Amino acid sequence: MRFFVLCICLTLSILVFAQNSLQTVNSPFDEQNAVLSPDGRTLYLTIANHPQNVGGKRDPGDIWISTWVDGQWSAPTHGGSVINDRGYNGVAGFSADGSQMFLLSHYGAKTQGISVSRKSGSGWSRPENISIPYFQNKSNVVGGYLSSDGKVFVFSAETYGSYGVEDIFVSLKGDDGRWSPPKNLGSGINTQFQELCPSLSDDGMTLYFSTNGRGGHGSFDVFKATRLDDSWTNWSAPVNLGPQVNTTGRELYYRFYENNGTAFFTSTLNSDGYGDVRMIAPGDYTPPVQVPVVEEQEEQVVEPIATASDAVRVFGSVTDTRTGEAIPATLTFTGDAGERSITADGNGYEFLATPPASYRVVITAPGYISTMEKLDVTDLSQRSLEMNFSMQPVERGTTVNLKNVLFEQSKTDLLPESYAELDVVVEFLKNNPTVAIELAGHTDNRGVPSANIELSRARVEKVKAYLVSKGISEKRITGKGYGGSRPIASNDTEETRKLNRRVEFTIKRF
């Protein structure tokens, strides 16, 4: 590796500290596009051509994850095959509450665009494509930023209407949920050369971007400009961020976080042409204090605020399936308003739900197999609802029906709602590292028996692949497809046939 001696007098000790805290993040590979989670404790970055990427050394970039531990960013770990594929994968941004992650990839969708993944247990759900009309990027460089309210997407692309090679564009999400066609930011920003990797300030008024069309310290420097109106084409003159950021190398993917004054970007200085993540922080880095986000709302009719007097009282017990005795357990209710955990004891549990609402309920207890149920509170006149749960002990031979793991009709594609229950299985296996399971796939009795067996086998493999992608050793998981040979209900009606189309797991070793 070649090293260049660069003598720069820096009075900013913060820059030295920032780089020390990133020593375990950077590697001989190409680190790019570092994006901070809303709580400031997790760093998502793209690493190109890493042998552990989904596509191996030829993979243009996978998402890797680093966490803030004891004053250092940890060595990144691969983000898994749910949010990574053989194409370029990067993070565009997060929703303000961190429950959604916006991604710079279309994951095999027929049209180019971006995607969204939702927080699911300890990981992320399979990304869903966001369609942007006329979106196209012929460039090998992928860079973009999506605002925390999910309504503004600025990105660089080589496409129709460019002034030079790559230009910066914006697409806006309308009140109807549809995205506008990309709009060029105009000659005040874009030149006949390359403009890349834009981001915005929290208020959407300051644009940061890299370009080789305006001179500066190196081949690509970071500039900033202020938006002067809502046309997105009227900007102040771009200003170079200066030597604190820009070097004789290339600086790309600049992001500034106003809540703690920290900036992350990629630089190729002293990296032999590959990118390293750099950070500038005002003193020792500390994750930001989370402040509740209050979004502006259009004037509307105010509905009465739900209180305990108009909530629905959900109550019940958690018992052992064999003995019927009450057991201590933790119930976690997750709905649109957030997540709440309560404890069940010998007297059961009680939870106040605000109708209309739907909840995912995860029940966990030491020595028992975790389970997930759905709770729908839709009857506004209902004042109380009893919901009892029974749990199976962790024993060899115990079988669990994953009734919320669903597939598209006659296909192996998992429906999005399936991942929440699979994540419960993942957590159970992580908390019980000696447990080995056998997956079993079942269909109803319609169709050709041999085809049903093959379909059930393929679905089992799909479930196994997801568990492995979440860090469970494949040596702990076996599987078999039984087709329609082991029904648990009649096949006379569609309602009973649904019960036969299922995936189960049985504990084989404990």
Coordinates of C-alpha atoms in Angstrom, one line a residue:
M1 CA 0.0 0.0 0.0
R2 CA 1.3 3.4 -0.9
F3 CA 1.3 6.2 1.8
F4 CA 1.5 9.9 1.1
V5 CA 2.9 12.3 3.7
L6 CA 0.6 15.2 4.2
C7 CA 1.6 17.9 6.6
I8 CA -1.5 19.8 7.8
C9 CA -1.6 21.7 11.0
L10 CA -4.9 20.9 12.7
T11 CA -5.8 22.6 15.8
L12 CA -9.0 20.6 16.0
S13 CA -8.3 17.7 18.3
I14 CA -11.8 16.6 17.8
L15 CA -10.9 15.3 14.4
V16 CA -8.1 13.1 15.9
F17 CA -10.5 11.7 18.5
A18 CA -13.2 11.0 15.9
Q19 CA -10.8 9.0 13.8
N20 CA -9.5 7.0 16.8
S21 CA -13.1 5.9 17.5
L22 CA -13.4 4.6 14.0
Q23 CA -10.3 2.4 14.0
T24 CA -12.3 -0.8 14.1
V25 CA -14.8 0.3 11.5
N26 CA -12.4 0.9 8.6
S27 CA -10.7 -2.0 6.8
P28 CA -8.7 -2.8 3.7
F29 CA -12.1 -2.8 1.9
D30 CA -14.1 0.2 0.6
E31 CA -16.3 1.7 3.3
Q32 CA -19.0 4.1 2.1
N33 CA -22.2 5.8 3.0
A34 CA -22.2 5.8 6.8
V35 CA -25.7 6.6 8.2
L36 CA -26.4 7.1 11.9
S37 CA -29.6 5.6 13.5
P38 CA -31.9 8.1 15.1
D39 CA -30.7 7.1 18.6
G40 CA -27.1 7.7 17.6
R41 CA -25.9 4.3 18.8
T42 CA -25.9 2.3 15.5
L43 CA -23.9 3.1 12.4
Y44 CA -25.1 1.5 9.1
L45 CA -22.5 1.6 6.3
T46 CA -21.9 0.1 2.9
I47 CA -18.8 -2.0 2.3
A48 CA -17.9 -2.9 -1.3
N49 CA -16.2 -6.0 -2.6
H50 CA -16.0 -7.7 0.8
P51 CA -15.7 -11.5 0.5
Q52 CA -18.5 -11.9 3.1
N53 CA -21.0 -9.9 1.0
V54 CA -23.9 -11.8 -0.5
G55 CA -22.3 -11.6 -3.9
G56 CA -18.7 -12.1 -2.6
K57 CA -15.8 -10.1 -3.8
R58 CA -17.7 -8.9 -6.9
D59 CA -20.6 -7.5 -4.8
P60 CA -20.7 -3.7 -5.3
G61 CA -21.8 -3.2 -1.7
D62 CA -23.6 -4.7 1.2
I63 CA -24.9 -3.0 4.4
W64 CA -22.8 -3.6 7.5
I65 CA -23.6 -2.6 11.1
S66 CA -21.5 -1.1 13.8
T67 CA -22.6 -0.1 17.4
W68 CA -21.3 2.4 19.9
V69 CA -19.7 0.5 22.8
D70 CA -17.4 1.9 25.5
G71 CA -16.4 5.0 23.5
Q72 CA -15.7 3.2 20.3
W73 CA -17.6 2.1 17.2
S74 CA -17.5 -1.7 17.1
A75 CA -16.1 -3.8 14.2
P76 CA -19.0 -3.9 11.6
T77 CA -21.0 -7.1 11.2
H78 CA -22.8 -8.1 8.0
G79 CA -26.4 -6.9 7.9
G80 CA -27.7 -10.3 6.6
S81 CA -29.4 -11.4 3.4
V82 CA -32.8 -9.8 4.3
I83 CA -31.6 -6.3 3.6
N84 CA -28.7 -7.3 1.3
D85 CA -28.6 -8.9 -2.2
R86 CA -26.1 -9.2 -5.0
G87 CA -26.7 -5.6 -6.1
Y88 CA -25.7 -2.3 -4.4
N89 CA -27.2 -1.9 -0.9
G90 CA -27.1 1.2 1.1
V91 CA -29.2 3.2 3.6
A92 CA -30.9 6.4 2.5
G93 CA -32.4 7.3 5.9
F94 CA -34.7 6.4 8.8
S95 CA -38.1 7.5 10.0
A96 CA -37.9 9.8 13.0
D97 CA -38.8 7.0 15.5
G98 CA -36.3 4.5 13.9
S99 CA -39.1 2.0 13.0
Q100 CA -38.5 2.3 9.2
M101 CA -35.3 2.1 7.3
F102 CA -35.2 3.5 3.7
L103 CA -32.8 1.7 1.4
L104 CA -31.0 2.5 -1.8
S105 CA -31.9 -0.7 -3.7
H106 CA -34.9 -2.1 -5.5
Y107 CA -34.3 -5.8 -4.5
G108 CA -35.2 -7.4 -7.8
A109 CA -38.2 -5.2 -8.5
K110 CA -39.0 -4.7 -12.2
T111 CA -38.3 -1.0 -12.0
Q112 CA -35.5 0.9 -10.3
G113 CA -36.2 2.8 -7.1
I114 CA -35.8 2.7 -3.4
S115 CA -37.2 0.4 -0.7
V116 CA -38.4 0.5 2.9
S117 CA -37.8 -2.1 5.6
R118 CA -39.6 -2.1 9.0
K119 CA -38.3 -2.9 12.4
S120 CA -39.1 -6.5 13.1
G121 CA -38.1 -7.9 16.5
S122 CA -34.4 -7.7 16.7
G123 CA -33.9 -7.1 13.0
W124 CA -35.5 -5.8 9.8
S125 CA -38.4 -7.0 7.6
R126 CA -37.9 -7.9 4.0
P127 CA -37.7 -4.6 2.0
E128 CA -40.7 -3.4 0.1
N129 CA -40.2 -1.5 -3.2
I130 CA -41.2 2.2 -3.3
S131 CA -42.0 3.1 -6.9
I132 CA -40.8 6.5 -8.2
P133 CA -42.0 7.2 -11.8
Y134 CA -39.3 7.6 -14.4
F135 CA -36.6 6.9 -11.9
Q136 CA -33.4 5.6 -13.7
N137 CA -29.8 5.7 -12.8
K138 CA -27.1 4.5 -15.3
S139 CA -24.3 5.4 -12.9
N140 CA -22.2 3.0 -10.9
V141 CA -22.3 5.5 -8.0
V142 CA -25.4 5.2 -5.8
G143 CA -26.1 8.0 -3.4
G144 CA -29.3 9.4 -1.9
Y145 CA -31.0 10.8 1.2
L146 CA -34.6 10.3 2.4
S147 CA -36.0 12.7 5.0
S148 CA -37.2 11.3 8.3
D149 CA -40.8 12.1 7.5
G150 CA -40.5 9.9 4.4
K151 CA -41.6 12.7 2.0
V152 CA -38.4 14.1 0.4
F153 CA -35.9 12.0 -1.6
V154 CA -32.8 13.7 -3.0
F155 CA -30.4 11.6 -5.0
S156 CA -27.6 11.6 -7.6
A157 CA -28.2 9.9 -10.9
E158 CA -26.9 9.7 -14.5
T159 CA -30.2 9.9 -16.4
Y160 CA -32.3 11.9 -18.8
G161 CA -32.2 15.7 -18.2
S162 CA -28.7 15.7 -16.7
Y163 CA -26.4 18.7 -17.2
G164 CA -23.3 16.6 -17.2
V165 CA -22.7 13.0 -16.1
E166 CA -24.4 12.5 -12.6
D167 CA -26.7 15.3 -11.4
I168 CA -28.7 15.8 -8.2
F169 CA -32.5 15.3 -8.4
V170 CA -35.4 15.4 -6.0
S171 CA -38.6 13.5 -5.8
L172 CA -41.5 14.5 -3.4
K173 CA -44.2 12.3 -1.9
G174 CA -47.7 13.8 -2.4
D175 CA -50.6 13.8 0.0
D176 CA -52.0 10.9 -2.1
G177 CA -48.9 8.8 -1.2
R178 CA -47.5 8.9 -4.8
W179 CA -44.0 10.1 -5.6
S180 CA -43.4 12.8 -8.2
P181 CA -41.1 12.2 -11.1
P182 CA -37.5 13.2 -10.4
K183 CA -36.7 16.9 -10.8
N184 CA -33.3 18.3 -11.6
L185 CA -32.1 20.8 -8.9
G186 CA -30.9 23.1 -11.7
S187 CA -27.7 24.8 -12.8
G188 CA -27.2 26.5 -9.4
I189 CA -26.2 23.0 -8.1
N190 CA -25.4 20.8 -11.1
T191 CA -22.5 21.3 -13.5
Q192 CA -21.3 19.6 -16.7
F193 CA -19.2 17.4 -14.4
Q194 CA -20.3 15.0 -11.6
E195 CA -22.5 15.9 -8.6
L196 CA -22.9 12.9 -6.2
C197 CA -24.2 11.7 -2.8
P198 CA -26.5 14.4 -1.6
S199 CA -28.0 14.9 1.9
L200 CA -30.2 17.5 3.6
S201 CA -30.3 19.3 6.9
D202 CA -33.2 18.3 9.2
D203 CA -35.3 21.2 8.0
G204 CA -34.7 20.4 4.4
M205 CA -33.2 23.8 3.6
T206 CA -29.4 23.0 3.4
L207 CA -28.1 20.6 0.8
Y208 CA -24.7 18.9 1.1
F209 CA -23.2 17.2 -1.9
S210 CA -19.9 16.2 -3.5
T211 CA -18.7 17.4 -6.9
N212 CA -15.6 17.5 -9.1
G213 CA -17.0 20.5 -11.1
R214 CA -16.2 23.4 -8.8
G215 CA -12.5 23.1 -8.0
G216 CA -11.3 22.6 -4.4
H217 CA -8.8 20.6 -2.4
G218 CA -9.1 17.2 -4.2
S219 CA -10.9 15.4 -7.0
F220 CA -14.2 15.5 -5.2
D221 CA -15.0 18.0 -2.5
V222 CA -18.1 18.5 -0.3
F223 CA -20.1 21.7 -0.8
K224 CA -23.3 23.1 0.8
A225 CA -26.0 25.4 -0.5
T226 CA -29.2 26.8 0.9
R227 CA -32.6 26.3 -0.7
L228 CA -34.3 29.7 -1.2
D229 CA -37.8 28.6 -2.0
D230 CA -40.0 25.6 -2.6
S231 CA -39.2 25.3 -6.3
W232 CA -36.1 23.1 -5.5
T233 CA -34.2 24.9 -8.3
N234 CA -33.4 28.2 -6.6
W235 CA -30.3 27.9 -4.4
S236 CA -27.6 30.1 -2.8
A237 CA -24.1 29.8 -4.3
P238 CA -22.5 26.5 -3.2
V239 CA -19.8 26.9 -0.5
N240 CA -16.8 24.5 0.0
L241 CA -16.7 23.0 3.5
G242 CA -13.0 23.6 3.7
P243 CA -10.0 21.6 4.8
Q244 CA -11.6 20.2 8.0
V245 CA -13.6 18.0 5.6
N246 CA -12.0 18.1 2.2
T247 CA -8.6 16.7 1.4
T248 CA -6.5 15.9 -1.7
G249 CA -8.5 12.6 -1.9
R250 CA -12.2 12.2 -2.6
E251 CA -14.8 13.1 0.0
L252 CA -18.3 11.6 -0.5
Y253 CA -21.5 10.7 1.4
Y254 CA -21.4 13.7 3.8
R255 CA -24.1 13.7 6.5
F256 CA -24.4 16.2 9.3
Y257 CA -26.5 15.4 12.4
E258 CA -27.7 18.6 14.0
N259 CA -28.9 17.0 17.3
N260 CA -25.3 16.2 18.4
G261 CA -23.2 18.3 15.9
T262 CA -21.5 15.2 14.4
A263 CA -20.7 14.7 10.7
F264 CA -19.9 11.4 8.9
F265 CA -18.4 11.1 5.5
T266 CA -16.1 8.9 3.3
S267 CA -12.6 9.9 2.3
T268 CA -10.1 8.2 0.2
L269 CA -7.1 10.1 1.7
N270 CA -4.4 7.6 2.6
S271 CA -6.7 4.7 1.7
D272 CA -5.0 3.6 -1.5
G273 CA -8.1 4.6 -3.5
Y274 CA -10.5 2.9 -1.2
G275 CA -12.9 4.8 1.1
D276 CA -12.7 5.0 4.9
V277 CA -15.4 6.4 7.1
R278 CA -14.5 9.7 8.9
M279 CA -16.3 11.5 11.7
I280 CA -16.1 15.0 13.0
A281 CA -17.6 15.5 16.5
P282 CA -17.6 18.5 18.9
G283 CA -15.4 16.8 21.6
D284 CA -15.9 13.3 22.7
Y285 CA -18.7 11.7 20.7
T286 CA -22.0 11.1 22.6
P287 CA -25.2 9.7 21.2
P288 CA -27.9 12.5 21.0
V289 CA -30.6 12.8 23.5
Q290 CA -33.8 11.7 21.9
V291 CA -36.5 14.3 21.8
P292 CA -40.1 13.4 20.9
V293 CA -40.9 14.3 17.3
V294 CA -43.9 16.5 16.9
E295 CA -45.0 16.7 13.3
E296 CA -47.1 19.5 11.9
Q297 CA -50.6 18.5 11.2
E298 CA -53.1 20.0 8.8
E299 CA -56.2 21.6 10.5
Q300 CA -58.7 18.8 11.1
V301 CA -61.6 17.9 13.3
V302 CA -60.2 16.9 16.7
E303 CA -61.3 13.5 17.9
P304 CA -61.7 12.9 21.7
I305 CA -58.4 11.7 23.3
A306 CA -58.7 8.2 24.6
T307 CA -58.4 7.8 28.3
A308 CA -58.6 4.8 30.7
S309 CA -62.3 5.4 30.9
D310 CA -62.9 4.8 27.1
A311 CA -60.1 2.2 26.6
V312 CA -60.8 -1.5 26.4
R313 CA -59.6 -3.6 29.3
V314 CA -57.7 -6.7 27.9
F315 CA -57.1 -9.3 30.6
G316 CA -56.4 -13.0 31.0
S317 CA -53.9 -15.6 32.1
V318 CA -50.8 -17.4 30.9
T319 CA -50.7 -21.1 31.7
D320 CA -48.7 -24.2 31.1
T321 CA -50.3 -26.3 28.3
R322 CA -49.7 -29.6 30.3
T323 CA -50.7 -28.6 33.8
G324 CA -53.0 -25.7 33.2
E325 CA -51.3 -23.8 36.0
A326 CA -50.5 -20.1 35.8
I327 CA -46.9 -19.2 35.0
P328 CA -45.0 -15.9 35.2
A329 CA -44.5 -14.5 31.7
T330 CA -43.8 -11.3 29.9
L331 CA -46.3 -10.0 27.3
T332 CA -45.1 -7.4 24.8
F333 CA -47.9 -5.5 23.0
T334 CA -46.8 -3.8 19.8
G335 CA -49.1 -1.5 17.9
D336 CA -49.2 1.8 15.9
A337 CA -48.7 3.8 19.1
G338 CA -45.5 1.9 20.1
E339 CA -44.5 -1.0 22.3
R340 CA -45.4 -1.9 25.9
S341 CA -44.3 -4.8 28.0
I342 CA -46.3 -6.1 31.0
T343 CA -45.9 -9.0 33.4
A344 CA -48.3 -11.8 34.0
D345 CA -48.2 -13.5 37.4
G346 CA -50.5 -15.9 39.3
N347 CA -53.3 -13.5 39.0
G348 CA -52.9 -13.0 35.3
Y349 CA -52.3 -9.8 33.4
E350 CA -54.2 -6.6 32.4
F351 CA -53.6 -4.3 29.5
L352 CA -55.5 -1.1 28.4
A353 CA -56.1 -1.0 24.6
T354 CA -57.4 2.0 22.7
P355 CA -59.9 1.1 20.0
P356 CA -59.8 0.7 17.1
A357 CA -56.3 -0.9 17.2
S358 CA -54.4 -4.0 16.3
Y359 CA -51.6 -5.4 18.3
R360 CA -48.9 -8.0 18.0
V361 CA -48.5 -9.9 21.3
V362 CA -45.3 -11.8 22.0
I363 CA -45.3 -14.0 25.1
T364 CA -42.1 -15.1 26.6
A365 CA -41.2 -17.1 29.8
P366 CA -38.1 -18.9 31.0
G367 CA -38.3 -22.6 30.1
Y368 CA -41.1 -22.2 27.6
I369 CA -41.3 -21.7 23.9
S370 CA -42.0 -18.1 22.9
T371 CA -45.2 -17.5 21.0
M372 CA -46.9 -14.7 19.1
E373 CA -50.6 -13.9 18.8
K374 CA -52.6 -11.1 17.2
L375 CA -55.1 -8.9 19.1
D376 CA -57.7 -6.8 17.2
V377 CA -59.7 -4.3 19.2
T378 CA -62.3 -3.0 16.8
D379 CA -65.6 -3.0 18.7
L380 CA -65.9 0.5 20.1
S381 CA -68.7 -0.5 22.5
Q382 CA -66.7 -3.3 24.0
R383 CA -65.4 -2.4 27.5
S384 CA -63.4 -5.6 28.3
L385 CA -61.9 -8.5 26.4
E386 CA -60.5 -11.8 27.8
M387 CA -57.5 -13.2 26.0
N388 CA -55.8 -16.3 27.6
F389 CA -52.5 -17.8 26.5
S390 CA -51.0 -21.2 27.0
M391 CA -47.3 -22.0 26.6
Q392 CA -45.5 -25.2 25.8
P393 CA -42.4 -26.1 27.8
V394 CA -39.1 -26.5 26.1
E395 CA -38.9 -30.3 25.7
R396 CA -37.7 -32.8 23.1
G397 CA -40.6 -33.6 20.9
T398 CA -42.6 -30.4 21.5
T399 CA -44.2 -29.2 18.2
V400 CA -45.2 -25.6 17.6
N401 CA -47.5 -24.4 14.7
L402 CA -46.3 -21.2 13.2
K403 CA -49.8 -20.0 12.3
N404 CA -48.7 -16.5 11.4
V405 CA -46.1 -17.7 8.9
L406 CA -48.0 -17.3 5.6
F407 CA -47.1 -17.7 1.9
E408 CA -48.4 -16.4 -1.4
Q409 CA -50.9 -18.8 -3.0
S410 CA -49.1 -21.8 -4.5
K411 CA -45.7 -20.0 -4.1
T412 CA -42.7 -20.0 -1.8
D413 CA -42.8 -16.3 -1.2
L414 CA -43.3 -15.3 2.4
L415 CA -46.0 -12.7 3.1
P416 CA -44.6 -9.6 4.9
E417 CA -46.6 -10.4 8.1
S418 CA -44.7 -13.7 8.4
Y419 CA -41.4 -12.1 9.5
A420 CA -42.7 -11.0 12.9
E421 CA -43.4 -14.6 14.0
L422 CA -40.1 -15.9 12.5
D423 CA -38.3 -13.2 14.5
V424 CA -39.8 -14.6 17.6
V425 CA -38.4 -18.0 16.6
V426 CA -35.0 -16.4 16.1
E427 CA -35.0 -14.9 19.5
F428 CA -36.1 -18.2 21.1
L429 CA -33.2 -20.1 19.4
K430 CA -30.7 -17.4 20.3
N431 CA -31.8 -17.6 24.0
N432 CA -31.7 -21.4 23.9
P433 CA -28.4 -22.2 22.0
T434 CA -28.6 -25.9 22.7
V435 CA -32.0 -26.4 21.0
A436 CA -32.1 -27.9 17.5
I437 CA -35.4 -28.0 15.6
E438 CA -37.0 -29.7 12.6
L439 CA -39.1 -27.6 10.3
A440 CA -42.2 -29.3 8.7
G441 CA -44.1 -28.0 5.8
H442 CA -47.7 -29.0 5.1
T443 CA -50.3 -28.3 2.4
D444 CA -54.0 -29.2 1.9
N445 CA -54.9 -32.2 -0.2
R446 CA -55.8 -30.3 -3.4
G447 CA -53.6 -30.8 -6.4
V448 CA -51.0 -33.4 -7.4
P449 CA -49.5 -35.0 -4.2
S450 CA -45.9 -35.0 -5.6
A451 CA -46.2 -31.2 -6.4
N452 CA -47.6 -30.6 -2.9
I453 CA -44.7 -32.3 -1.3
E454 CA -42.2 -30.3 -3.4
L455 CA -44.0 -27.0 -2.6
S456 CA -44.0 -27.8 1.2
R457 CA -40.3 -28.7 1.0
A458 CA -39.4 -25.5 -0.8
R459 CA -41.4 -23.4 1.8
V460 CA -39.5 -25.1 4.6
E461 CA -36.2 -24.2 2.9
K462 CA -37.4 -20.6 2.6
V463 CA -38.1 -20.5 6.3
K464 CA -34.8 -22.1 7.1
A465 CA -32.9 -19.6 4.9
Y466 CA -34.5 -16.7 6.9
L467 CA -33.5 -18.2 10.3
V468 CA -30.0 -18.7 9.1
S469 CA -29.8 -15.2 7.7
K470 CA -30.6 -14.0 11.2
G471 CA -27.6 -15.8 12.7
I472 CA -28.9 -19.2 13.6
S473 CA -26.5 -22.0 12.6
E474 CA -27.9 -24.2 9.8
K475 CA -26.6 -27.2 11.7
R476 CA -29.4 -26.6 14.3
I477 CA -32.2 -26.7 11.7
T478 CA -33.4 -29.7 9.6
G479 CA -36.5 -29.7 7.5
K480 CA -39.0 -31.8 5.5
G481 CA -42.0 -31.3 3.3
Y482 CA -45.0 -33.6 3.9
G483 CA -47.4 -32.2 1.4
G484 CA -51.0 -33.0 2.4
S485 CA -50.3 -36.3 4.1
R486 CA -50.6 -35.0 7.7
P487 CA -53.8 -32.9 8.0
I488 CA -54.9 -31.5 11.3
A489 CA -58.4 -30.6 10.1
S490 CA -60.9 -31.6 7.4
N491 CA -60.2 -30.7 3.8
D492 CA -63.9 -30.2 3.1
T493 CA -64.1 -26.4 3.4
E494 CA -61.7 -23.6 2.7
E495 CA -61.8 -22.5 6.3
T496 CA -60.5 -26.0 7.4
R497 CA -58.1 -26.3 4.5
K498 CA -56.4 -23.1 5.7
L499 CA -55.5 -24.9 9.0
N500 CA -53.8 -27.6 7.0
R501 CA -51.6 -25.2 5.1
R502 CA -49.0 -24.6 7.8
V503 CA -45.3 -24.6 8.9
E504 CA -44.4 -26.2 12.2
F505 CA -41.2 -26.8 14.1
T506 CA -40.4 -29.6 16.5
I507 CA -37.7 -29.6 19.1
K508 CA -35.3 -32.5 18.3
R509 CA -32.5 -31.7 20.7
F510 CA -32.5 -29.8 24.0

